[in-house]
mmCIF file of C-alpha atoms in Angstrom:
data_model
loop_
_atom_site.group_PDB
_atom_site.id
_atom_site.type_symbol
_atom_site.label_atom_id
_atom_site.label_comp_id
_atom_site.label_asym_id
_atom_site.label_seq_id
_atom_site.Cartn_x
_atom_site.Cartn_y
_atom_site.Cartn_z
ATOM 1 C CA ASP A 1 -77.314 24.861 78.445
ATOM 2 C CA LEU A 2 -75.985 26.924 74.571
ATOM 3 C CA VAL A 3 -78.970 29.977 75.770
ATOM 4 C CA ALA A 4 -78.035 29.575 78.898
ATOM 5 C CA ARG A 5 -74.040 29.691 78.960
ATOM 6 C CA THR A 6 -73.649 31.436 75.170
ATOM 7 C CA GLY A 7 -76.549 33.633 74.482
ATOM 8 C CA LEU A 8 -77.944 31.588 71.423
ATOM 9 C CA ASP A 9 -80.898 33.607 70.551
ATOM 10 C CA ARG A 10 -83.929 30.780 69.999
ATOM 11 C CA GLY A 11 -85.972 33.429 68.095
ATOM 12 C CA LEU A 12 -82.992 34.374 65.572
ATOM 13 C CA GLU A 13 -81.862 30.921 64.597
ATOM 14 C CA VAL A 14 -85.607 30.047 63.934
ATOM 15 C CA LEU A 15 -85.225 27.095 66.670
ATOM 16 C CA PRO A 16 -87.791 25.612 69.340
ATOM 17 C CA GLY A 17 -88.450 26.728 72.879
ATOM 18 C CA PRO A 18 -89.046 24.563 75.660
ATOM 19 C CA ASP A 19 -92.782 24.576 74.370
ATOM 20 C CA GLY A 20 -91.708 23.779 70.909
ATOM 21 C CA PHE A 21 -89.677 20.686 72.275
ATOM 22 C CA ALA A 22 -92.191 19.157 74.681
ATOM 23 C CA ALA A 23 -94.622 19.526 71.273
ATOM 24 C CA LEU A 24 -91.891 17.483 69.537
ATOM 25 C CA GLU A 25 -91.466 14.717 72.173
ATOM 26 C CA ALA A 26 -95.193 14.191 72.899
ATOM 27 C CA ALA A 27 -95.434 13.560 68.765
ATOM 28 C CA GLY A 28 -92.487 11.747 68.674
ATOM 29 C CA LEU A 29 -90.437 13.348 66.113
ATOM 30 C CA GLY A 30 -87.018 15.292 66.863
ATOM 31 C CA LEU A 31 -85.124 18.751 65.631
ATOM 32 C CA THR A 32 -85.192 19.091 61.197
ATOM 33 C CA SER A 33 -81.966 18.527 59.657
ATOM 34 C CA PRO A 34 -81.416 22.301 58.975
ATOM 35 C CA GLU A 35 -82.096 22.848 63.002
ATOM 36 C CA LEU A 36 -79.762 20.325 63.721
ATOM 37 C CA ALA A 37 -77.223 22.391 61.244
ATOM 38 C CA THR A 38 -77.885 25.547 63.591
ATOM 39 C CA VAL A 39 -77.141 23.567 66.878
ATOM 40 C CA LEU A 40 -73.840 22.395 65.421
ATOM 41 C CA ALA A 41 -72.284 25.553 64.799
ATOM 42 C CA HIS A 42 -73.248 27.090 67.684
ATOM 43 C CA ALA A 43 -72.153 23.768 69.521
ATOM 44 C CA LYS A 44 -69.314 23.983 67.595
ATOM 45 C CA LEU A 45 -68.401 27.429 67.779
ATOM 46 C CA ASP A 46 -68.627 27.379 72.398
ATOM 47 C CA LEU A 47 -66.666 24.304 72.182
ATOM 48 C CA THR A 48 -63.527 25.962 70.398
ATOM 49 C CA ARG A 49 -63.416 29.432 72.194
ATOM 50 C CA ARG A 50 -63.322 26.888 75.390
ATOM 51 C CA LEU A 51 -60.627 24.441 74.270
ATOM 52 C CA VAL A 52 -58.899 27.960 73.730
ATOM 53 C CA ASP A 53 -58.983 28.337 77.045
ATOM 54 C CA THR A 54 -56.932 25.422 78.285
ATOM 55 C CA ASP A 55 -53.225 24.357 77.256
ATOM 56 C CA LEU A 56 -54.734 21.524 75.468
ATOM 57 C CA PRO A 57 -53.389 22.800 71.869
ATOM 58 C CA GLU A 58 -50.170 23.966 72.482
ATOM 59 C CA VAL A 59 -49.830 20.053 73.999
ATOM 60 C CA PRO A 60 -47.351 18.228 71.395
ATOM 61 C CA ALA A 61 -49.606 15.407 70.939
ATOM 62 C CA PHE A 62 -52.310 18.038 69.296
ATOM 63 C CA ALA A 63 -50.308 20.598 68.281
ATOM 64 C CA ALA A 64 -48.469 18.629 65.661
ATOM 65 C CA ARG A 65 -51.544 18.921 63.675
ATOM 66 C CA LEU A 66 -51.338 22.333 62.872
ATOM 67 C CA ALA A 67 -49.022 21.758 60.203
ATOM 68 C CA GLY A 68 -52.055 19.392 58.568
ATOM 69 C CA TYR A 69 -54.052 22.223 58.010
ATOM 70 C CA PHE A 70 -52.072 23.901 55.736
ATOM 71 C CA PRO A 71 -51.243 22.782 51.896
ATOM 72 C CA HIS A 72 -48.552 21.000 51.298
ATOM 73 C CA PRO A 73 -45.916 23.302 49.537
ATOM 74 C CA LEU A 74 -46.912 25.687 52.151
ATOM 75 C CA ARG A 75 -45.882 22.973 54.920
ATOM 76 C CA GLU A 76 -42.279 22.598 52.350
ATOM 77 C CA ARG A 77 -41.660 26.285 52.375
ATOM 78 C CA PHE A 78 -42.356 28.164 55.377
ATOM 79 C CA PRO A 79 -42.515 24.919 58.152
ATOM 80 C CA ALA A 80 -40.964 28.299 60.731
ATOM 81 C CA ALA A 81 -43.848 30.115 59.734
ATOM 82 C CA ILE A 82 -46.634 28.157 60.538
ATOM 83 C CA ALA A 83 -45.563 26.689 63.501
ATOM 84 C CA ALA A 84 -45.104 30.525 64.870
ATOM 85 C CA HIS A 85 -48.659 31.627 63.230
ATOM 86 C CA PRO A 86 -50.805 33.710 65.342
ATOM 87 C CA LEU A 87 -54.017 31.323 65.543
ATOM 88 C CA ARG A 88 -52.391 28.255 65.102
ATOM 89 C CA ARG A 89 -53.846 27.757 69.068
ATOM 90 C CA GLU A 90 -57.389 28.579 67.413
ATOM 91 C CA ILE A 91 -56.784 26.353 64.282
ATOM 92 C CA VAL A 92 -55.517 23.185 66.381
ATOM 93 C CA ALA A 93 -58.672 23.653 68.014
ATOM 94 C CA THR A 94 -61.155 24.145 65.564
ATOM 95 C CA LEU A 95 -59.373 21.256 63.924
ATOM 96 C CA LEU A 96 -59.727 19.032 67.191
ATOM 97 C CA VAL A 97 -63.757 20.379 67.493
ATOM 98 C CA ASN A 98 -64.558 19.832 64.265
ATOM 99 C CA GLU A 99 -63.280 16.058 64.357
ATOM 100 C CA MET A 100 -64.884 15.256 67.771
ATOM 101 C CA VAL A 101 -68.321 16.370 67.089
ATOM 102 C CA ASP A 102 -68.913 15.291 63.290
ATOM 103 C CA HIS A 103 -67.680 11.829 64.411
ATOM 104 C CA ALA A 104 -68.967 11.361 67.980
ATOM 105 C CA GLY A 105 -72.248 13.872 67.936
ATOM 106 C CA ILE A 106 -72.991 17.170 69.377
ATOM 107 C CA SER A 107 -74.164 16.011 72.742
ATOM 108 C CA TYR A 108 -70.709 14.572 72.999
ATOM 109 C CA ALA A 109 -68.750 16.941 75.285
ATOM 110 C CA PHE A 110 -72.111 17.877 76.959
ATOM 111 C CA ARG A 111 -72.964 14.437 77.922
ATOM 112 C CA LEU A 112 -69.434 14.124 79.309
ATOM 113 C CA GLY A 113 -69.091 17.476 81.434
ATOM 114 C CA GLU A 114 -72.389 17.148 83.419
ATOM 115 C CA GLU A 115 -71.919 13.020 83.826
ATOM 116 C CA LEU A 116 -68.446 13.289 84.875
ATOM 117 C CA ALA A 117 -67.267 16.793 85.156
ATOM 118 C CA ALA A 118 -65.036 16.076 82.333
ATOM 119 C CA GLY A 119 -64.360 19.498 80.562
ATOM 120 C CA VAL A 120 -63.477 19.546 77.197
ATOM 121 C CA ALA A 121 -59.762 19.285 76.998
ATOM 122 C CA ASP A 122 -60.939 16.102 78.772
ATOM 123 C CA ALA A 123 -63.536 15.266 76.286
ATOM 124 C CA VAL A 124 -60.938 15.451 73.233
ATOM 125 C CA ARG A 125 -58.798 13.280 75.289
ATOM 126 C CA ALA A 126 -61.445 10.986 75.533
ATOM 127 C CA PHE A 127 -62.116 10.589 72.442
ATOM 128 C CA ALA A 128 -58.551 10.929 70.562
ATOM 129 C CA VAL A 129 -57.625 7.695 73.138
ATOM 130 C CA SER A 130 -61.271 5.687 72.259
ATOM 131 C CA THR A 131 -60.935 5.988 68.715
ATOM 132 C CA ALA A 132 -57.265 5.250 68.537
ATOM 133 C CA VAL A 133 -57.362 2.842 70.416
ATOM 134 C CA PHE A 134 -60.317 0.601 68.629
ATOM 135 C CA ASP A 135 -59.528 2.136 65.682
ATOM 136 C CA LEU A 136 -62.686 3.486 64.694
ATOM 137 C CA PRO A 137 -61.725 5.508 61.823
ATOM 138 C CA GLY A 138 -61.094 2.204 60.101
ATOM 139 C CA LEU A 139 -64.675 1.361 60.452
ATOM 140 C CA TRP A 140 -66.295 4.357 59.944
ATOM 141 C CA ALA A 141 -64.483 4.092 56.319
ATOM 142 C CA GLN A 142 -65.664 0.859 55.945
ATOM 143 C CA ALA A 143 -69.337 1.840 56.866
ATOM 144 C CA ARG A 144 -69.292 4.714 53.980
ATOM 145 C CA HIS A 145 -68.317 1.958 50.857
ATOM 146 C CA PRO A 146 -70.633 3.215 48.358
ATOM 147 C CA ASP A 147 -71.936 -0.794 48.575
ATOM 148 C CA VAL A 148 -73.540 -0.547 51.793
ATOM 149 C CA PRO A 149 -76.971 1.157 51.921
ATOM 150 C CA VAL A 150 -77.098 4.644 54.054
ATOM 151 C CA ALA A 151 -79.207 3.196 56.430
ATOM 152 C CA VAL A 152 -77.538 0.581 57.358
ATOM 153 C CA ALA A 153 -74.247 2.556 57.529
ATOM 154 C CA ASP A 154 -76.178 4.938 59.714
ATOM 155 C CA ARG A 155 -76.756 2.086 62.027
ATOM 156 C CA ILE A 156 -73.177 0.941 62.207
ATOM 157 C CA VAL A 157 -72.185 4.232 63.226
ATOM 158 C CA LEU A 158 -74.610 4.765 65.818
ATOM 159 C CA ASP A 159 -73.858 1.701 67.302
ATOM 160 C CA SER A 160 -69.745 2.926 67.182
ATOM 161 C CA ARG A 161 -70.956 5.633 68.676
ATOM 162 C CA ARG A 162 -72.008 3.733 71.575
ATOM 163 C CA LEU A 163 -68.991 1.963 72.043
ATOM 164 C CA LEU A 164 -66.879 5.768 71.857
ATOM 165 C CA ASP A 165 -69.002 7.080 74.546
ATOM 166 C CA ARG A 166 -68.529 3.905 76.884
ATOM 167 C CA ALA A 167 -65.029 3.717 76.209
ATOM 168 C CA SER A 168 -64.638 7.714 77.051
ATOM 169 C CA ARG A 169 -65.929 7.037 80.205
ATOM 170 C CA TRP A 170 -64.207 4.077 80.796
ATOM 171 C CA PHE A 171 -61.042 5.989 80.028
ATOM 172 C CA LEU A 172 -61.957 9.065 82.188
ATOM 173 C CA THR A 173 -62.334 6.994 85.136
ATOM 174 C CA ASN A 174 -60.382 3.957 85.546
ATOM 175 C CA ARG A 175 -56.961 6.253 84.200
ATOM 176 C CA PRO A 176 -55.026 9.215 85.436
ATOM 177 C CA GLN A 177 -56.164 11.977 84.567
ATOM 178 C CA PRO A 178 -55.510 14.362 82.444
ATOM 179 C CA LEU A 179 -55.468 11.005 80.140
ATOM 180 C CA ALA A 180 -51.841 11.055 78.245
ATOM 181 C CA VAL A 181 -52.956 10.372 74.728
ATOM 182 C CA GLY A 182 -49.700 8.831 73.726
ATOM 183 C CA ALA A 183 -49.073 6.884 76.538
ATOM 184 C CA GLU A 184 -52.370 5.022 77.119
ATOM 185 C CA THR A 185 -53.485 4.588 73.285
ATOM 186 C CA ALA A 186 -49.285 2.679 73.058
ATOM 187 C CA ARG A 187 -50.739 0.810 76.350
ATOM 188 C CA PHE A 188 -54.380 -0.118 74.897
ATOM 189 C CA GLY A 189 -54.257 0.402 71.736
ATOM 190 C CA PRO A 190 -52.345 -2.926 70.406
ATOM 191 C CA PRO A 191 -53.481 -5.510 72.559
ATOM 192 C CA VAL A 192 -57.332 -4.021 71.899
ATOM 193 C CA ARG A 193 -56.390 -4.538 67.819
ATOM 194 C CA MET A 194 -54.702 -7.721 68.119
ATOM 195 C CA LEU A 195 -57.695 -9.290 69.848
ATOM 196 C CA ALA A 196 -60.992 -7.029 68.636
ATOM 197 C CA PRO A 197 -60.743 -9.356 65.169
ATOM 198 C CA ARG A 198 -60.961 -12.173 67.683
ATOM 199 C CA LEU A 199 -64.252 -11.286 69.945
ATOM 200 C CA PRO A 200 -66.596 -12.840 67.908
ATOM 201 C CA GLU A 201 -64.557 -16.906 68.838
ATOM 202 C CA LEU A 202 -63.649 -15.307 72.411
ATOM 203 C CA LEU A 203 -67.684 -14.614 73.239
ATOM 204 C CA ARG A 204 -69.409 -17.698 74.540
ATOM 205 C CA GLY A 205 -73.212 -19.058 74.687
ATOM 206 C CA ARG A 206 -76.047 -16.081 73.550
ATOM 207 C CA GLU A 207 -73.499 -13.574 73.084
ATOM 208 C CA ALA A 208 -71.681 -15.350 70.695
ATOM 209 C CA GLU A 209 -75.314 -16.132 69.020
ATOM 210 C CA ALA A 210 -76.301 -12.497 68.858
ATOM 211 C CA VAL A 211 -73.037 -11.864 67.531
ATOM 212 C CA GLY A 212 -73.524 -14.401 64.319
ATOM 213 C CA ARG A 213 -77.179 -13.285 64.172
ATOM 214 C CA ARG A 214 -76.199 -9.651 63.705
ATOM 215 C CA ALA A 215 -73.205 -10.153 61.078
ATOM 216 C CA GLU A 216 -75.402 -12.149 58.882
ATOM 217 C CA ALA A 217 -78.100 -9.515 58.882
ATOM 218 C CA LEU A 218 -75.478 -7.139 57.793
ATOM 219 C CA THR A 219 -74.524 -8.912 55.278
ATOM 220 C CA GLY A 220 -77.750 -10.114 54.134
ATOM 221 C CA ARG A 221 -77.795 -5.885 53.902
ATOM 222 C CA GLY A 222 -74.693 -5.753 51.478
ATOM 223 C CA VAL A 223 -71.821 -5.222 54.171
ATOM 224 C CA PRO A 224 -68.914 -6.877 53.125
ATOM 225 C CA PRO A 225 -68.008 -10.170 55.660
ATOM 226 C CA ALA A 226 -64.961 -8.739 57.715
ATOM 227 C CA PRO A 227 -66.755 -5.313 58.795
ATOM 228 C CA ALA A 228 -69.683 -6.697 59.042
ATOM 229 C CA LEU A 229 -68.704 -9.261 61.667
ATOM 230 C CA ARG A 230 -66.289 -6.374 63.453
ATOM 231 C CA SER A 231 -69.745 -4.001 64.050
ATOM 232 C CA ALA A 232 -71.911 -7.215 65.134
ATOM 233 C CA ALA A 233 -68.974 -7.761 67.550
ATOM 234 C CA LEU A 234 -68.824 -3.941 68.585
ATOM 235 C CA PRO A 235 -70.859 -3.801 71.488
ATOM 236 C CA HIS A 236 -68.723 -6.141 73.373
ATOM 237 C CA GLY A 237 -65.347 -4.172 72.815
ATOM 238 C CA LEU A 238 -65.460 -2.667 76.041
ATOM 239 C CA GLY A 239 -64.443 -5.789 77.980
ATOM 240 C CA LEU A 240 -61.265 -5.886 75.981
ATOM 241 C CA LEU A 241 -59.775 -2.967 78.064
ATOM 242 C CA ASP A 242 -61.203 -4.332 81.287
ATOM 243 C CA VAL A 243 -59.311 -7.400 79.530
ATOM 244 C CA VAL A 244 -55.602 -5.099 78.752
ATOM 245 C CA GLU A 245 -56.168 -3.783 82.678
ATOM 246 C CA VAL A 246 -56.215 -6.852 84.239
ATOM 247 C CA ALA A 247 -53.181 -8.769 81.890
ATOM 248 C CA GLU A 248 -51.209 -5.740 81.617
ATOM 249 C CA PRO A 249 -50.825 -3.900 84.710
ATOM 250 C CA ALA A 250 -49.688 -0.133 85.377
ATOM 251 C CA ASP A 251 -48.295 -1.242 89.029
ATOM 252 C CA ARG A 252 -45.273 -3.124 87.669
ATOM 253 C CA ALA A 253 -45.503 -4.830 91.709
ATOM 254 C CA ARG A 254 -47.872 -7.077 89.613
ATOM 255 C CA ALA A 255 -47.227 -9.863 87.087
ATOM 256 C CA ARG A 256 -48.535 -9.984 83.772
ATOM 257 C CA LEU A 257 -50.607 -12.135 82.483
ATOM 258 C CA PRO A 258 -51.270 -13.559 78.315
ATOM 259 C CA VAL A 259 -53.894 -11.150 77.304
ATOM 260 C CA GLU A 260 -55.349 -13.919 75.413
ATOM 261 C CA GLU A 261 -56.072 -15.992 78.411
ATOM 262 C CA VAL A 262 -57.151 -13.226 80.707
ATOM 263 C CA ALA A 263 -59.790 -12.613 77.422
ATOM 264 C CA GLU A 264 -61.216 -16.089 77.265
ATOM 265 C CA LEU A 265 -61.549 -16.021 81.134
ATOM 266 C CA TYR A 266 -63.621 -12.540 81.071
ATOM 267 C CA PHE A 267 -65.865 -13.673 78.281
ATOM 268 C CA ALA A 268 -66.902 -17.024 79.730
ATOM 269 C CA LEU A 269 -67.458 -15.189 82.707
ATOM 270 C CA SER A 270 -69.136 -12.626 81.282
ATOM 271 C CA GLU A 271 -71.371 -15.185 79.583
ATOM 272 C CA ARG A 272 -71.597 -17.415 83.143
ATOM 273 C CA GLN A 273 -73.319 -13.664 84.674
ATOM 274 C CA GLY A 274 -75.411 -12.964 81.715
ATOM 275 C CA ALA A 275 -73.723 -9.740 80.491
ATOM 276 C CA ALA A 276 -74.588 -9.707 77.791
ATOM 277 C CA ALA A 277 -74.285 -6.186 75.503
ATOM 278 C CA GLU A 278 -77.173 -4.401 74.764
ATOM 279 C CA THR A 279 -78.066 -4.100 70.791
ATOM 280 C CA ARG A 280 -80.326 -2.258 68.624
ATOM 281 C CA PRO A 281 -82.174 -4.569 65.268
ATOM 282 C CA LEU A 282 -81.155 -3.441 61.998
ATOM 283 C CA PRO A 283 -83.286 -0.231 60.921
ATOM 284 C CA ALA A 284 -86.192 -2.516 58.305
ATOM 285 C CA SER A 285 -84.992 -0.037 55.497
#
């Protein structure tokens, strides 16, 4: 995609061509870290350029990020100059793209575009809402604790990306577009964050047993109990968005329902229907 749209030169960047990728696939291998770093850089440059061409850098929810780019003394002394900075759109776009790609992955925005025809601005909005609603930055910080083995931390982060992918698709297909970041976060964030710690007790049968086994495996690998349990239940978190949608309908003609009762019914039905979330085993080392 980058070669076709941006003129990326595989030879100049020492990246494999179609035959090289076929050989890697046949050998069960992927790109090396330096190669991935090169693709990462080009993906960020491309996304930033495309995001600058939208109105997103001017949206208040994102434009407010501009001041944080500058040192605190400059913010105090020159707030007006910062707000009028000639590169303010480019700075905001760079901040947003760096955050999205670093946490959601190199192909996150590309996949949303391929599967849902979502633009770069849509991907940034979906990332912002999903990470805020599920407080994923807090989980990532806990996973990167020095006492947690790197391989286990990586698995927790990758599992969280699966939830991030699914939640982003949910918001892009179930909510009015373009996503109103502040409004969606305000509506879904509090009930989801209230229910998320209760997921292990809300789950039933096989789902609850699977979460218990995974949490025990994580604690055995050095993860503190609280983040271990939260990570173990993470694949089931997507259902909380449906719970909130049913319990607190946007249509005021429908009555609001107790969100805890809806959650209990939802996960009881999930177990009965055999809709257990897919999980992956922990790495061997």
